[in-house]
GROMACS .gro file of C-alpha atoms in nm:
model
  119
    1UNK     CA    1   0.027   0.015  -0.016
    2UNK     CA    2   0.272   0.236   0.086
    3UNK     CA    3   0.450   0.212  -0.292
    4UNK     CA    4   0.082   0.208  -0.432
    5UNK     CA    5  -0.009   0.537  -0.268
    6UNK     CA    6   0.332   0.712  -0.357
    7UNK     CA    7   0.302   0.608  -0.728
    8UNK     CA    8  -0.066   0.689  -0.746
    9UNK     CA    9   0.059   1.056  -0.589
   10UNK     CA   10   0.333   1.126  -0.799
   11UNK     CA   11   0.137   0.955  -1.151
   12UNK     CA   12  -0.108   1.243  -1.108
   13UNK     CA   13   0.116   1.536  -0.949
   14UNK     CA   14   0.407   1.531  -1.201
   15UNK     CA   15   0.231   1.284  -1.513
   16UNK     CA   16  -0.115   1.372  -1.538
   17UNK     CA   17  -0.203   0.999  -1.448
   18UNK     CA   18  -0.094   0.898  -1.808
   19UNK     CA   19   0.173   0.653  -1.671
   20UNK     CA   20   0.050   0.273  -1.643
   21UNK     CA   21   0.058   0.124  -1.305
   22UNK     CA   22   0.411  -0.123  -1.312
   23UNK     CA   23   0.414  -0.400  -1.066
   24UNK     CA   24   0.546  -0.211  -0.761
   25UNK     CA   25   0.752  -0.433  -0.500
   26UNK     CA   26   1.013  -0.394  -0.199
   27UNK     CA   27   1.360  -0.505  -0.233
   28UNK     CA   28   1.653  -0.567  -0.032
   29UNK     CA   29   1.720  -0.308   0.246
   30UNK     CA   30   1.987  -0.193   0.003
   31UNK     CA   31   2.182   0.160   0.099
   32UNK     CA   32   2.321   0.165  -0.226
   33UNK     CA   33   2.096   0.072  -0.492
   34UNK     CA   34   1.777   0.257  -0.404
   35UNK     CA   35   1.561   0.146  -0.672
   36UNK     CA   36   1.548   0.009  -1.002
   37UNK     CA   37   1.308  -0.022  -1.298
   38UNK     CA   38   1.292  -0.351  -1.480
   39UNK     CA   39   1.198  -0.241  -1.831
   40UNK     CA   40   1.134  -0.637  -1.939
   41UNK     CA   41   0.887  -0.730  -1.582
   42UNK     CA   42   0.751  -0.353  -1.575
   43UNK     CA   43   0.853  -0.362  -1.193
   44UNK     CA   44   0.964  -0.106  -0.991
   45UNK     CA   45   1.181  -0.222  -0.694
   46UNK     CA   46   1.276  -0.020  -0.431
   47UNK     CA   47   1.454  -0.057  -0.141
   48UNK     CA   48   1.332  -0.136   0.164
   49UNK     CA   49   1.552   0.102   0.355
   50UNK     CA   50   1.256   0.348   0.278
   51UNK     CA   51   1.005   0.152   0.487
   52UNK     CA   52   1.139   0.378   0.773
   53UNK     CA   53   1.249   0.682   0.575
   54UNK     CA   54   1.043   0.997   0.529
   55UNK     CA   55   0.801   0.987   0.274
   56UNK     CA   56   0.954   1.228   0.039
   57UNK     CA   57   1.261   1.005   0.004
   58UNK     CA   58   1.046   0.751  -0.118
   59UNK     CA   59   0.865   0.946  -0.353
   60UNK     CA   60   1.202   1.074  -0.489
   61UNK     CA   61   1.368   0.765  -0.564
   62UNK     CA   62   0.989   0.649  -0.693
   63UNK     CA   63   0.952   0.939  -0.918
   64UNK     CA   64   1.331   0.897  -1.072
   65UNK     CA   65   1.205   0.513  -1.139
   66UNK     CA   66   0.897   0.642  -1.290
   67UNK     CA   67   1.124   0.838  -1.527
   68UNK     CA   68   1.281   0.516  -1.656
   69UNK     CA   69   0.905   0.399  -1.744
   70UNK     CA   70   0.842   0.706  -1.909
   71UNK     CA   71   1.188   0.783  -2.109
   72UNK     CA   72   1.296   0.415  -2.156
   73UNK     CA   73   1.674   0.410  -2.267
   74UNK     CA   74   1.876   0.540  -2.576
   75UNK     CA   75   2.059   0.344  -2.751
   76UNK     CA   76   2.330   0.468  -2.963
   77UNK     CA   77   2.683   0.322  -3.118
   78UNK     CA   78   2.655   0.035  -2.908
   79UNK     CA   79   2.564   0.200  -2.580
   80UNK     CA   80   2.233   0.218  -2.378
   81UNK     CA   81   2.187   0.540  -2.210
   82UNK     CA   82   1.926   0.591  -1.907
   83UNK     CA   83   1.982   0.896  -1.774
   84UNK     CA   84   1.970   1.103  -2.091
   85UNK     CA   85   1.958   1.470  -2.086
   86UNK     CA   86   1.605   1.497  -2.097
   87UNK     CA   87   1.582   1.245  -1.816
   88UNK     CA   88   1.807   1.476  -1.572
   89UNK     CA   89   1.590   1.800  -1.649
   90UNK     CA   90   1.293   1.636  -1.592
   91UNK     CA   91   1.420   1.472  -1.262
   92UNK     CA   92   1.516   1.820  -1.153
   93UNK     CA   93   1.144   1.922  -1.151
   94UNK     CA   94   1.091   1.693  -0.870
   95UNK     CA   95   0.950   1.968  -0.544
   96UNK     CA   96   1.276   2.066  -0.340
   97UNK     CA   97   1.517   1.820  -0.550
   98UNK     CA   98   1.816   1.968  -0.452
   99UNK     CA   99   1.693   1.994  -0.080
  100UNK     CA  100   1.548   1.626  -0.059
  101UNK     CA  101   1.888   1.507  -0.276
  102UNK     CA  102   2.096   1.655   0.013
  103UNK     CA  103   1.923   1.539   0.326
  104UNK     CA  104   1.859   1.197   0.182
  105UNK     CA  105   2.223   1.167   0.107
  106UNK     CA  106   2.269   1.259   0.515
  107UNK     CA  107   2.030   0.973   0.597
  108UNK     CA  108   2.173   0.712   0.384
  109UNK     CA  109   2.525   0.839   0.533
  110UNK     CA  110   2.409   0.823   0.876
  111UNK     CA  111   2.239   0.434   0.814
  112UNK     CA  112   2.551   0.325   0.646
  113UNK     CA  113   2.761   0.436   0.967
  114UNK     CA  114   2.523   0.265   1.195
  115UNK     CA  115   2.552  -0.040   0.983
  116UNK     CA  116   2.930  -0.015   0.989
  117UNK     CA  117   2.901   0.014   1.374
  118UNK     CA  118   2.656  -0.297   1.424
  119UNK     CA  119   2.349  -0.128   1.495
   0.00000   0.00000   0.00000
């Protein structure tokens, strides 16, 4: 329900409800791979580290993965580009993008440090 609510809210706010809902699943509690969009399975996988994080962190990563669904990827000269200039420009349209990114980095650093200490 948490992932579904985030997807629905972002779909309405940023995509006018035009993104078809993919499969939404929690993944491992990774502090490095925060989310992914699996094109072949039409699935967004979110790190379960966001289960106890501020909602805007989950929303930020969900929005990023929704952009992957929207933009797909570009292939040229045998290389796949997932983060094109158009993708990056649209990513920055997320509300308070810079502030959220800054605070999320601090949140993740704190989680990594606690993990390193064994907490």
